[in-house]
Short mmCIF file of C-alpha atoms in Angstrom, two decimals:
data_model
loop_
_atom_site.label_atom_id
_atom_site.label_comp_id
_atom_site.label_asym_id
_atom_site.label_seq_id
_atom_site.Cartn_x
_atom_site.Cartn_y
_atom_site.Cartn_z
CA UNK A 1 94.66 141.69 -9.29
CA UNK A 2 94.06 137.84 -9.49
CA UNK A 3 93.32 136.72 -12.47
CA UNK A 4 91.03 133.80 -12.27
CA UNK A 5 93.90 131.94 -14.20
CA UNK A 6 96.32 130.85 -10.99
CA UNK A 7 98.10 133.83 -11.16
CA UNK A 8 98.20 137.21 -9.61
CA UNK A 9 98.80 140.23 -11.78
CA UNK A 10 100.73 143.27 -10.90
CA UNK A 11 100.36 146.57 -13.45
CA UNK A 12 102.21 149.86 -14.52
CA UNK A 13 99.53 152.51 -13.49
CA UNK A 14 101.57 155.42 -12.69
CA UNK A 15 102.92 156.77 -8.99
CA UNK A 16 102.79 159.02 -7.14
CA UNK A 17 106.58 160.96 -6.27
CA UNK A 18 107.73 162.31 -2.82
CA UNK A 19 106.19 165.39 -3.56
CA UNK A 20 102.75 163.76 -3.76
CA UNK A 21 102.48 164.47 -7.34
CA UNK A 22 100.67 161.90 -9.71
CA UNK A 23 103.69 160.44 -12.06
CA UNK A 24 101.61 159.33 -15.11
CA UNK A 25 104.59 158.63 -17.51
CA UNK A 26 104.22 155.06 -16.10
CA UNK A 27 100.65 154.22 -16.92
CA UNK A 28 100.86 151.90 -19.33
CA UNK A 29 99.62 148.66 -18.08
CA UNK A 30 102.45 146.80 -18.60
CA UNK A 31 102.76 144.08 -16.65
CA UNK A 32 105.30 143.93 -13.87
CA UNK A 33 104.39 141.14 -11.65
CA UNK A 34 102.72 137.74 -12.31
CA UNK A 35 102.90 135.19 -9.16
CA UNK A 36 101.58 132.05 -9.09
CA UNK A 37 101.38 131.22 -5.40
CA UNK A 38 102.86 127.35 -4.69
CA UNK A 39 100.12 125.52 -4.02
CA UNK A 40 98.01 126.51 -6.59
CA UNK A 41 100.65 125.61 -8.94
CA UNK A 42 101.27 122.10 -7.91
CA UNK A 43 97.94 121.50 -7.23
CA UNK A 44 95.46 123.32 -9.37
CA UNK A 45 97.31 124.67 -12.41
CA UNK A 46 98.11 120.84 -13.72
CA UNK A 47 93.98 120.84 -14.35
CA UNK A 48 93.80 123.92 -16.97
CA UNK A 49 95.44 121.71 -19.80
CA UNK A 50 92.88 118.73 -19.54
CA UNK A 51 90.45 118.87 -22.02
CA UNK A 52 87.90 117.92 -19.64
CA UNK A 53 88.32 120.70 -17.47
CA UNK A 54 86.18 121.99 -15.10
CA UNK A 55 86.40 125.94 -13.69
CA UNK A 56 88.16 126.37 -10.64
CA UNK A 57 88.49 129.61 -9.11
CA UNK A 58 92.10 130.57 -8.43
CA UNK A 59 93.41 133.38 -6.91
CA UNK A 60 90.24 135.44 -6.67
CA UNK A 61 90.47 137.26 -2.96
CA UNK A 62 91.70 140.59 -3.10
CA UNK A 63 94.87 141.47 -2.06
CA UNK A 64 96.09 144.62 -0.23
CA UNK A 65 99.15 146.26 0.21
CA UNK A 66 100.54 147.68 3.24
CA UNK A 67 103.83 148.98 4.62
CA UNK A 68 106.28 147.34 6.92
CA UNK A 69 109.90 148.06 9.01
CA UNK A 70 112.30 145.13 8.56
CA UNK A 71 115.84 144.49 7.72
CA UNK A 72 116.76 148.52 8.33
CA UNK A 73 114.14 149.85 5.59
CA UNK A 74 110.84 150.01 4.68
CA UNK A 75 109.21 147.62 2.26
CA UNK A 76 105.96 147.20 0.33
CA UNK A 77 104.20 144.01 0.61
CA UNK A 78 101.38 142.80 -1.25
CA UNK A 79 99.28 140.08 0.80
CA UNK A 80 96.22 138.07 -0.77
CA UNK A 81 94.82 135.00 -0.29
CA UNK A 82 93.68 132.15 -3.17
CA UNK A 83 89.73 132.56 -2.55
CA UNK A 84 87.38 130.40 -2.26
CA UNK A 85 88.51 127.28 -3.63
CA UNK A 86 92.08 127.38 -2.04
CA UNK A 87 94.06 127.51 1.60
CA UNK A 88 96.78 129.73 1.11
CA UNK A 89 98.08 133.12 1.73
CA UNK A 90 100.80 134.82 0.01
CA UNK A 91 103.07 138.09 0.60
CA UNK A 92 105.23 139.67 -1.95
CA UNK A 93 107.58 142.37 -1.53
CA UNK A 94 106.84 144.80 -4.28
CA UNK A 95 108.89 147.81 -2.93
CA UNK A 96 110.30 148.08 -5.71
CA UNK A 97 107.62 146.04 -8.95
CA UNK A 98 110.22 146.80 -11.53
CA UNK A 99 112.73 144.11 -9.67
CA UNK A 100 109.69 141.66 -8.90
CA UNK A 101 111.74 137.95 -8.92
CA UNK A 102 111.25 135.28 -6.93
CA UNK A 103 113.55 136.25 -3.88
CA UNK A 104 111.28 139.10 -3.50
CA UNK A 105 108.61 136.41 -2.09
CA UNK A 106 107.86 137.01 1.85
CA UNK A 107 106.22 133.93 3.16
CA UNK A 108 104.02 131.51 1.08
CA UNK A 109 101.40 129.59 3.89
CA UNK A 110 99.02 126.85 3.51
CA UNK A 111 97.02 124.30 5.18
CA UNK A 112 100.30 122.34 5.65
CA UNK A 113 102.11 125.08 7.58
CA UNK A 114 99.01 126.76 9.00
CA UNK A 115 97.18 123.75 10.23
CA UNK A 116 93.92 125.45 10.78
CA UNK A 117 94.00 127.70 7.24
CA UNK A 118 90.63 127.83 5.85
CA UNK A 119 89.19 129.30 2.43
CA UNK A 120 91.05 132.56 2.07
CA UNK A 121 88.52 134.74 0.85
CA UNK A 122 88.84 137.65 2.77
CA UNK A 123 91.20 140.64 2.39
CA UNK A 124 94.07 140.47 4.77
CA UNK A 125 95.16 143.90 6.84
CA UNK A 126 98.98 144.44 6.98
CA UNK A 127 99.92 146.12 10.97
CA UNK A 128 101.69 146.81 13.11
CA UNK A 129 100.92 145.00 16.53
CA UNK A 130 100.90 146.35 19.91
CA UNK A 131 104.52 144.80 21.05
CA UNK A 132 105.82 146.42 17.65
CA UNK A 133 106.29 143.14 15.22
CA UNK A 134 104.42 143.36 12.21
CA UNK A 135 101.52 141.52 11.36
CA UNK A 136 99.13 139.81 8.37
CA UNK A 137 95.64 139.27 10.39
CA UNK A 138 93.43 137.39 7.81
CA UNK A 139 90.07 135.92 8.25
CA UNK A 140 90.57 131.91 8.09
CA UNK A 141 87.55 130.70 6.34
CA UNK A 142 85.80 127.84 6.22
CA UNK A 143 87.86 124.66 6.79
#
């Protein structure tokens, strides 16, 4: 979940095994991922300590997660966007949350990379495409 402070939060609530069954011994809310995608941090973030401060929404689009096939094995990732105040788009793999560090961070895009970016409010899908690569298909928002 973002949230609303530059960062996006990632919880213990349980799992479910490869039987199916709900694994509960995990829900504890403890924290297991906080990411602070780039450009919010060297852009945004530097305004929460003035004293003057005016709220910015950060990190408020919801994320998804979806599965993908790469590297010989399938993966987790966890795509959002910053919201309406930002132009970026994230994806984390959180395969495995427990090992969350910063190599586990897919792709990082904003307007610099993705010329056109707009606000990324929308919720991205994760898919597979026709000629069998894998996909993020986000809306791009208003430029």
């Amino acid at each position: 979940m973002g949230g609303n402070d530059g960062y996006l939060h990632g919880f213990e609530a349980g799992n479910y095994d490869s039987t199916g069954a709900f694994v509960s011994s995990t829900n504890d809310g403890k924290e297991l991922v906080g990411y602070m995608p780039y450009d919010v941090l060297m852009n945004k973030a530097v305004n929460l300590a003035d004293p003057l401060y005016k709220h910015d929404y950060l990190v408020d689009a919801t994320p998804v997660a979806g599965d993908v096939f790469y590297g010989g094995a399938w993966h987790t990732l966890l795509v959002g966007g910053v919201g309406s105040t930002g132009q970026e788009i994230y994806a984390l793999d959180i395969t495995d949350p427990t090992a969350f560090a910063a190599s586990k961070v897919v792709g990082d895009w904003d307007s610099s990379t993705l010329t056109h970016l707009g606000n990324t409010v929308g919720t991205p899908i994760v898919a597979r495409m026709h000629n069998g690569q894998w996909a993020i298909i986000f809306a791009s928002g208003l430029v």
